[in-house]
Amino acid sequence: MSLNKVSLEARHISLSYGATEVLRDVNIRIEPGEFFALLGPSGSGKSTLLRLIAGFNQHQRGELLIDGKDITGTPPHLRNVGMVFQNYALWPHMTVWDNVAFGLVERKETGDAIRRKVGAALDLVGLSQFAQRRPSQLSGGQQQRVALARTVVIEPKLLLLDEPLSNLDKNLRVQMREELKNLQRTLGLTTIFVTHDQEEAMTTADRMAVLDKGVLQQVGTAAALFDYPANRFVAGFVGTANLVDGKITHANGETVTFQADGVGQMVLPRTPEMPGPGPATLAFRPHTVNIRVRDEHVDASRTWLDGRVESSEFLGETSRYRVRVGEAVVVANQSHFAGLSLFQPGAAVRLGIESTQVRFLTH
Ligand code: ADP
């Protein structure tokens, strides 16, 4: 099966239901052949955007372009877009073969073409031997693959996936996301994937867009969003982050002085992208924080804060500590090795902040 690759572009897309704005001035460009995730919490507008691309929703403002051509007025069946739904939407009374063949029969393809295409699609998802079963005789993962086969068999220009893995149990979800990625690579089909699960987006997508309350927050690779979040929301949603509000009171060529609310003054080495004086949030990841006993000699390359352990969680590979520092609570993860003893609640500790790993966010 060889499919052509298209780009998709949303320009200034806005959509409201009555007085409720669900998408606000969304701008995204998805490259040909890209595996792109729309990531955001429930209600952020992800499905609305996906359904808009499929043609099931209409935006009030903006343009939607496939390969540079505005498809705003094109009805769903003429968009040549394939969509896999969360619940798979398979026909329960039809065999796997007939489910996959359905779209081709509707398009009045010849018997020969149908046999060839359905055979190839079932082969692609590894379900050839189940062709005569009904969906109820398949596992959740297999039903998912039937739904994928049924969608790619019509050779869509774009593949849209709405939370395709959320009905599967944890182990199967991990396995299916690899299968999905392999399938997408094999087909090279421009694919847009909706999920609220950051790990799912990070492990499958080439790039992702983070949405919150209908507003696009940031677009980029998983690593770019994780390392350089544009704002508090992205910092907290893609991975976990310590977020300490405060104010940059002073900056010179080498250092910046940050007055952290409820914590006190911190002097950090200046980095190029640091904002000037004014309100800011200091963001840093739990795994970049060192935790030491209070009286241990510490090296001066980090900025150290005194604190007291409130609670600890042993996760095997790491121990996660919640440490009270003034009025703030900082989460620190420590890699675990056999023989390393845990800090107990109440322990007086010192937290080392690695200055190259902090970001100052201004919104
Ligand atoms: P997500 O997929 O991110 O969970 P949705 O796109 O499903 O979010 O929904 C975004 C917002 O739009 C939600 O607040 C939801 O209640 C609202 N919404 C979705 N569909 C409709 C509709 N048909 N009428 C009114 N509000 C809707």
Coordinates of C-alpha atoms and ligand atoms in Angstrom, one line a residue:
M1 CA 0.0 0.0 0.0
S2 CA 1.6 3.3 -0.9
L3 CA -0.1 6.5 0.1
N4 CA 0.7 10.1 -0.8
K5 CA 1.8 12.5 2.0
V6 CA 0.0 15.8 2.5
S7 CA 0.5 18.7 4.8
L8 CA -2.2 20.2 7.0
E9 CA -2.4 23.7 8.1
A10 CA -4.8 25.5 10.5
R11 CA -4.7 29.2 10.2
H12 CA -6.4 31.4 12.8
I13 CA -9.1 28.8 13.5
S14 CA -11.8 29.8 16.0
L15 CA -14.8 27.8 17.0
S16 CA -17.6 28.5 19.5
Y17 CA -20.7 26.6 20.6
G18 CA -23.0 29.5 21.4
A19 CA -21.1 31.7 23.8
T20 CA -18.6 29.0 24.6
E21 CA -15.3 29.5 22.8
V22 CA -13.8 26.0 22.3
L23 CA -10.9 26.9 19.9
R24 CA -9.3 30.3 19.9
D25 CA -7.1 31.5 17.0
V26 CA -5.4 28.1 16.6
N27 CA -2.4 28.1 14.2
I28 CA -0.6 24.8 13.4
R29 CA 1.3 23.4 10.4
I30 CA 1.7 19.7 10.2
E31 CA 4.3 18.5 7.7
P32 CA 3.8 15.7 5.1
G33 CA 4.3 12.3 6.7
E34 CA 4.4 13.6 10.2
F35 CA 3.1 11.7 13.2
F36 CA 1.6 14.7 15.2
A37 CA -0.1 14.6 18.6
L38 CA -2.7 17.0 20.0
L39 CA -2.1 16.8 23.7
G40 CA -4.1 18.5 26.4
P41 CA -6.4 17.9 29.4
S42 CA -10.0 16.8 29.0
G43 CA -12.1 19.6 27.6
S44 CA -9.2 21.5 26.1
G45 CA -10.6 21.2 22.5
K46 CA -8.5 18.4 21.1
S47 CA -11.4 16.3 19.7
T48 CA -13.2 19.4 18.5
L49 CA -10.1 20.2 16.4
L50 CA -9.8 16.7 15.1
R51 CA -13.4 16.5 14.2
L52 CA -13.1 19.9 12.5
I53 CA -10.3 18.4 10.3
A54 CA -12.5 15.4 9.5
G55 CA -15.3 17.8 8.5
F56 CA -17.7 16.9 11.3
N57 CA -17.4 20.3 13.0
Q58 CA -17.4 23.7 11.3
H59 CA -15.2 26.6 12.5
Q60 CA -16.5 30.2 12.4
R61 CA -13.2 31.8 11.6
G62 CA -10.0 30.9 10.0
E63 CA -8.8 28.5 7.2
L64 CA -8.1 24.8 7.1
L65 CA -5.7 23.8 4.4
I66 CA -4.6 20.4 3.0
D67 CA -1.6 20.8 0.8
G68 CA -2.3 24.5 0.7
K69 CA -5.9 24.1 -0.5
D70 CA -8.7 25.4 1.8
I71 CA -11.0 22.5 2.6
T72 CA -13.4 24.5 4.8
G73 CA -16.4 24.1 2.5
T74 CA -15.5 20.4 1.5
P75 CA -18.0 17.9 3.0
P76 CA -16.5 15.0 5.1
H77 CA -16.8 12.3 2.5
L78 CA -14.9 14.3 -0.1
R79 CA -12.0 15.1 2.2
N80 CA -10.4 11.7 2.0
V81 CA -9.6 11.7 5.6
G82 CA -9.7 8.5 7.7
M83 CA -10.7 8.6 11.4
V84 CA -10.3 6.0 14.0
F85 CA -12.7 6.5 17.0
Q86 CA -12.0 5.8 20.6
N87 CA -14.6 3.0 20.7
Y88 CA -13.5 1.7 17.3
A89 CA -17.1 1.8 16.0
L90 CA -16.9 -1.6 14.3
W91 CA -20.1 -3.3 13.0
P92 CA -20.7 -6.1 15.5
H93 CA -22.8 -8.3 13.1
M94 CA -20.1 -8.2 10.3
T95 CA -17.0 -10.3 10.1
V96 CA -13.6 -8.6 10.3
W97 CA -13.2 -9.0 6.5
D98 CA -16.6 -7.3 5.9
N99 CA -15.8 -4.5 8.4
V100 CA -12.6 -3.7 6.6
A101 CA -14.2 -4.0 3.1
F102 CA -17.2 -1.8 4.0
G103 CA -15.7 1.5 2.9
L104 CA -14.5 0.0 -0.4
V105 CA -18.0 -1.5 -1.1
E106 CA -19.5 1.9 -0.4
R107 CA -17.2 3.4 -3.0
K108 CA -18.3 0.7 -5.5
E109 CA -14.8 -0.6 -6.0
T110 CA -14.5 -3.9 -8.0
G111 CA -14.5 -7.3 -6.3
D112 CA -10.9 -7.8 -7.4
A113 CA -9.7 -4.5 -6.0
I114 CA -11.6 -5.1 -2.7
R115 CA -10.1 -8.6 -2.3
R116 CA -6.6 -7.2 -2.9
K117 CA -6.9 -4.2 -0.7
V118 CA -8.6 -5.9 2.2
G119 CA -6.1 -8.7 2.1
A120 CA -3.2 -6.2 2.2
A121 CA -4.8 -4.2 5.0
L122 CA -5.4 -7.2 7.2
D123 CA -1.8 -8.4 6.4
L124 CA -0.5 -5.0 7.5
V125 CA -2.1 -5.2 10.9
G126 CA -1.3 -8.9 11.3
L127 CA -5.0 -10.1 11.3
S128 CA -5.2 -12.2 8.2
Q129 CA -6.0 -15.4 10.1
F130 CA -9.0 -13.6 11.9
A131 CA -10.7 -12.4 8.8
Q132 CA -13.8 -14.5 9.4
R133 CA -14.3 -13.7 13.1
R134 CA -16.7 -11.1 14.4
P135 CA -15.4 -8.2 16.5
S136 CA -16.8 -9.7 19.7
Q137 CA -14.5 -12.7 19.2
L138 CA -11.4 -10.5 19.2
S139 CA -9.4 -8.9 22.0
G140 CA -9.4 -5.1 22.5
G141 CA -6.0 -4.8 20.8
Q142 CA -7.2 -6.8 17.8
Q143 CA -10.4 -4.8 17.5
Q144 CA -8.2 -1.7 17.5
R145 CA -6.2 -3.2 14.6
V146 CA -9.4 -3.9 12.7
A147 CA -10.4 -0.3 13.1
L148 CA -7.0 0.8 11.8
A149 CA -7.2 -1.6 8.9
R150 CA -10.7 -0.4 8.0
T151 CA -9.5 3.2 8.0
V152 CA -6.2 2.8 6.0
V153 CA -7.8 0.5 3.4
I154 CA -9.6 3.5 1.8
E155 CA -6.1 5.1 1.3
P156 CA -6.9 8.4 3.1
K157 CA -4.7 11.4 2.7
L158 CA -4.8 12.0 6.5
L159 CA -5.2 9.6 9.3
L160 CA -6.9 10.9 12.4
L161 CA -6.9 9.0 15.7
D162 CA -9.1 10.0 18.6
E163 CA -7.7 8.6 21.9
P164 CA -7.2 5.3 20.1
L165 CA -5.5 3.5 23.0
S166 CA -7.6 4.7 25.9
N167 CA -9.8 1.6 25.9
L168 CA -6.9 -0.8 26.3
D169 CA -5.3 -1.9 29.5
K170 CA -1.8 -0.5 30.4
N171 CA 0.4 -3.3 29.0
L172 CA -1.5 -3.5 25.8
R173 CA -1.5 0.3 25.4
V174 CA 2.3 0.3 25.5
Q175 CA 2.5 -2.5 23.0
M176 CA -0.1 -0.9 20.7
R177 CA 1.6 2.5 20.7
E178 CA 4.7 0.8 19.3
E179 CA 2.5 -1.0 16.7
L180 CA 0.8 2.3 15.8
K181 CA 4.2 4.0 15.3
N182 CA 5.5 1.2 13.1
L183 CA 2.3 1.2 11.1
Q184 CA 2.5 4.9 10.6
R185 CA 6.2 4.6 9.6
T186 CA 5.4 1.9 7.1
L187 CA 2.6 3.9 5.5
G188 CA 4.3 7.3 5.9
L189 CA 0.8 8.7 6.2
T190 CA 0.4 12.2 7.8
T191 CA -1.2 11.2 11.1
I192 CA -2.9 13.3 13.8
F193 CA -3.3 11.7 17.2
V194 CA -5.4 13.0 20.0
T195 CA -4.5 12.1 23.6
H196 CA -4.6 13.4 27.1
D197 CA -1.7 11.2 28.1
Q198 CA 1.6 13.0 27.9
E199 CA 3.6 9.7 27.9
E200 CA 1.6 8.5 25.0
A201 CA 2.2 11.7 23.0
M202 CA 5.9 11.7 23.9
T203 CA 6.6 8.1 22.9
T204 CA 4.7 8.1 19.6
A205 CA 4.7 11.6 18.0
D206 CA 7.3 13.3 16.0
R207 CA 6.0 16.6 17.2
M208 CA 3.1 17.6 19.4
A209 CA 0.9 20.6 20.1
V210 CA -0.3 21.3 23.7
L211 CA -3.7 22.8 24.0
D212 CA -5.3 24.3 27.1
K213 CA -8.8 25.8 27.1
G214 CA -8.9 26.0 23.4
V215 CA -5.6 27.9 23.1
L216 CA -2.5 26.4 21.6
Q217 CA 0.3 26.7 24.1
Q218 CA 3.3 25.3 22.3
V219 CA 4.3 23.1 19.4
G220 CA 7.4 21.1 19.2
T221 CA 9.2 17.8 19.7
A222 CA 8.8 16.0 23.1
A223 CA 12.3 17.0 24.1
A224 CA 11.9 20.6 23.1
L225 CA 8.6 20.9 25.1
F226 CA 10.1 19.1 28.1
D227 CA 13.4 21.1 28.1
Y228 CA 12.1 24.5 27.0
P229 CA 8.5 24.8 28.1
A230 CA 7.0 28.2 27.0
N231 CA 4.9 28.7 30.0
R232 CA 3.7 27.2 33.4
F233 CA 1.0 25.1 31.8
V234 CA 3.4 23.3 29.4
A235 CA 6.0 22.9 32.2
G236 CA 3.5 21.2 34.4
F237 CA 1.7 19.2 31.8
V238 CA 4.6 17.7 29.8
G239 CA 6.5 15.9 32.6
T240 CA 6.4 17.1 36.2
A241 CA 7.9 20.4 37.3
N242 CA 8.7 22.4 40.4
L243 CA 7.2 25.8 39.9
V244 CA 8.2 28.5 42.3
D245 CA 6.7 31.9 41.9
G246 CA 8.6 35.1 42.7
K247 CA 10.3 38.1 41.2
I248 CA 13.6 38.7 39.4
T249 CA 14.9 41.7 41.4
H250 CA 18.2 42.2 39.9
A251 CA 20.2 40.9 36.9
N252 CA 23.7 41.7 35.8
G253 CA 26.1 40.1 33.3
E254 CA 26.8 37.0 35.4
T255 CA 24.1 36.5 37.9
V256 CA 20.4 37.0 38.5
T257 CA 18.7 37.5 41.8
F258 CA 15.4 35.8 42.3
Q259 CA 13.2 36.6 45.3
A260 CA 11.2 33.3 45.6
D261 CA 7.8 33.7 47.3
G262 CA 8.0 32.0 50.8
V263 CA 11.5 30.7 50.1
G264 CA 13.8 33.7 50.1
Q265 CA 16.5 35.1 47.8
M266 CA 18.3 32.9 45.3
V267 CA 21.3 34.0 43.3
L268 CA 21.7 32.0 40.1
P269 CA 24.1 32.2 37.2
R270 CA 22.6 34.1 34.3
T271 CA 21.6 32.1 31.2
P272 CA 21.0 33.7 27.7
E273 CA 17.2 33.4 27.5
M274 CA 16.6 34.8 31.0
P275 CA 14.0 37.5 31.2
G276 CA 14.8 40.9 32.9
P277 CA 13.6 42.1 36.3
G278 CA 9.9 41.5 37.1
P279 CA 7.5 38.7 38.1
A280 CA 8.6 35.2 37.0
T281 CA 8.2 31.6 37.9
L282 CA 11.3 29.4 38.4
A283 CA 10.7 26.0 36.8
F284 CA 12.9 23.0 37.3
R285 CA 12.5 19.2 37.1
P286 CA 12.5 16.9 40.1
H287 CA 15.3 14.7 38.6
T288 CA 17.7 17.6 38.3
V289 CA 17.6 18.4 42.0
N290 CA 20.2 16.9 44.2
I291 CA 19.3 15.9 47.7
R292 CA 22.0 15.7 50.5
V293 CA 22.1 15.6 54.2
R294 CA 22.1 19.1 55.6
D295 CA 25.7 19.1 57.0
E296 CA 27.3 17.3 54.1
H297 CA 29.9 19.4 52.2
V298 CA 28.3 20.5 49.0
D299 CA 29.8 21.7 45.8
A300 CA 29.4 25.3 44.8
S301 CA 28.4 24.8 41.2
R302 CA 24.8 24.3 42.4
T303 CA 22.5 26.7 44.3
W304 CA 21.6 25.0 47.6
L305 CA 18.4 25.4 49.6
D306 CA 17.9 24.1 53.1
G307 CA 14.7 22.1 53.6
R308 CA 13.1 19.3 55.6
V309 CA 11.7 16.1 54.1
E310 CA 7.9 15.9 54.4
S311 CA 7.3 12.6 52.7
S312 CA 9.0 10.1 50.5
E313 CA 7.9 7.5 47.9
F314 CA 10.1 4.6 46.9
L315 CA 9.6 3.8 43.3
G316 CA 12.4 1.4 42.7
E317 CA 14.4 3.2 40.1
T318 CA 14.0 6.4 42.0
S319 CA 12.9 7.8 45.4
R320 CA 10.7 10.8 45.2
Y321 CA 10.9 13.3 48.1
R322 CA 8.6 16.2 48.9
V323 CA 10.8 18.7 50.8
R324 CA 9.5 21.8 52.6
V325 CA 11.7 24.8 51.8
G326 CA 10.2 27.8 53.6
E327 CA 6.6 28.0 52.5
A328 CA 7.2 26.1 49.3
V329 CA 7.3 22.3 48.7
V330 CA 10.0 21.1 46.3
V331 CA 9.9 17.6 44.7
A332 CA 13.3 16.0 44.3
N333 CA 13.9 12.6 42.7
Q334 CA 16.9 10.6 43.6
S335 CA 18.2 7.7 41.5
H336 CA 18.2 4.6 43.6
F337 CA 20.9 1.9 44.0
A338 CA 21.0 -1.0 46.3
G339 CA 22.4 0.1 49.7
L340 CA 21.4 3.7 49.4
S341 CA 19.2 4.5 52.4
L342 CA 16.1 6.7 52.2
F343 CA 15.7 10.0 53.9
Q344 CA 13.0 9.8 56.5
P345 CA 10.3 12.3 57.0
G346 CA 11.6 15.1 59.2
A347 CA 15.2 14.7 57.9
A348 CA 17.1 18.0 57.5
V349 CA 18.4 18.1 54.0
R350 CA 19.9 20.4 51.4
L351 CA 18.6 20.6 47.9
G352 CA 21.0 21.4 45.0
I353 CA 19.4 23.3 42.1
E354 CA 21.4 22.9 38.8
S355 CA 21.4 26.3 37.3
T356 CA 21.7 25.1 33.7
Q357 CA 18.5 23.2 34.2
V358 CA 16.2 26.0 35.5
R359 CA 13.9 28.0 33.3
F360 CA 12.4 31.4 34.2
L361 CA 8.8 31.6 32.9
T362 CA 6.9 34.8 32.7
H363 CA 3.4 33.4 32.0
Ligands
ADP1 P1 -11.2 17.3 24.5 O1 -11.2 16.5 23.3 O2 -9.9 18.1 24.7 O3 -11.5 16.6 25.8 P2 -13.5 18.6 23.4 O4 -13.0 19.1 22.1 O5 -14.3 17.3 23.4 O6 -12.3 18.5 24.4 O7 -14.4 19.7 24.1 C1 -13.9 21.0 24.3 C2 -15.0 21.8 24.9 O8 -16.1 22.0 24.1 C3 -15.6 21.2 26.2 O9 -15.7 22.2 27.2 C4 -16.9 20.6 25.7 O10 -17.8 20.6 26.8 C5 -17.3 21.6 24.6 N1 -18.1 21.0 23.6 C6 -17.8 19.9 22.8 N2 -18.8 19.6 21.9 C7 -19.8 20.5 22.2 C8 -21.1 20.7 21.6 N3 -21.5 19.9 20.6 N4 -21.9 21.6 22.2 C9 -21.4 22.4 23.2 N5 -20.2 22.3 23.7 C10 -19.4 21.3 23.3

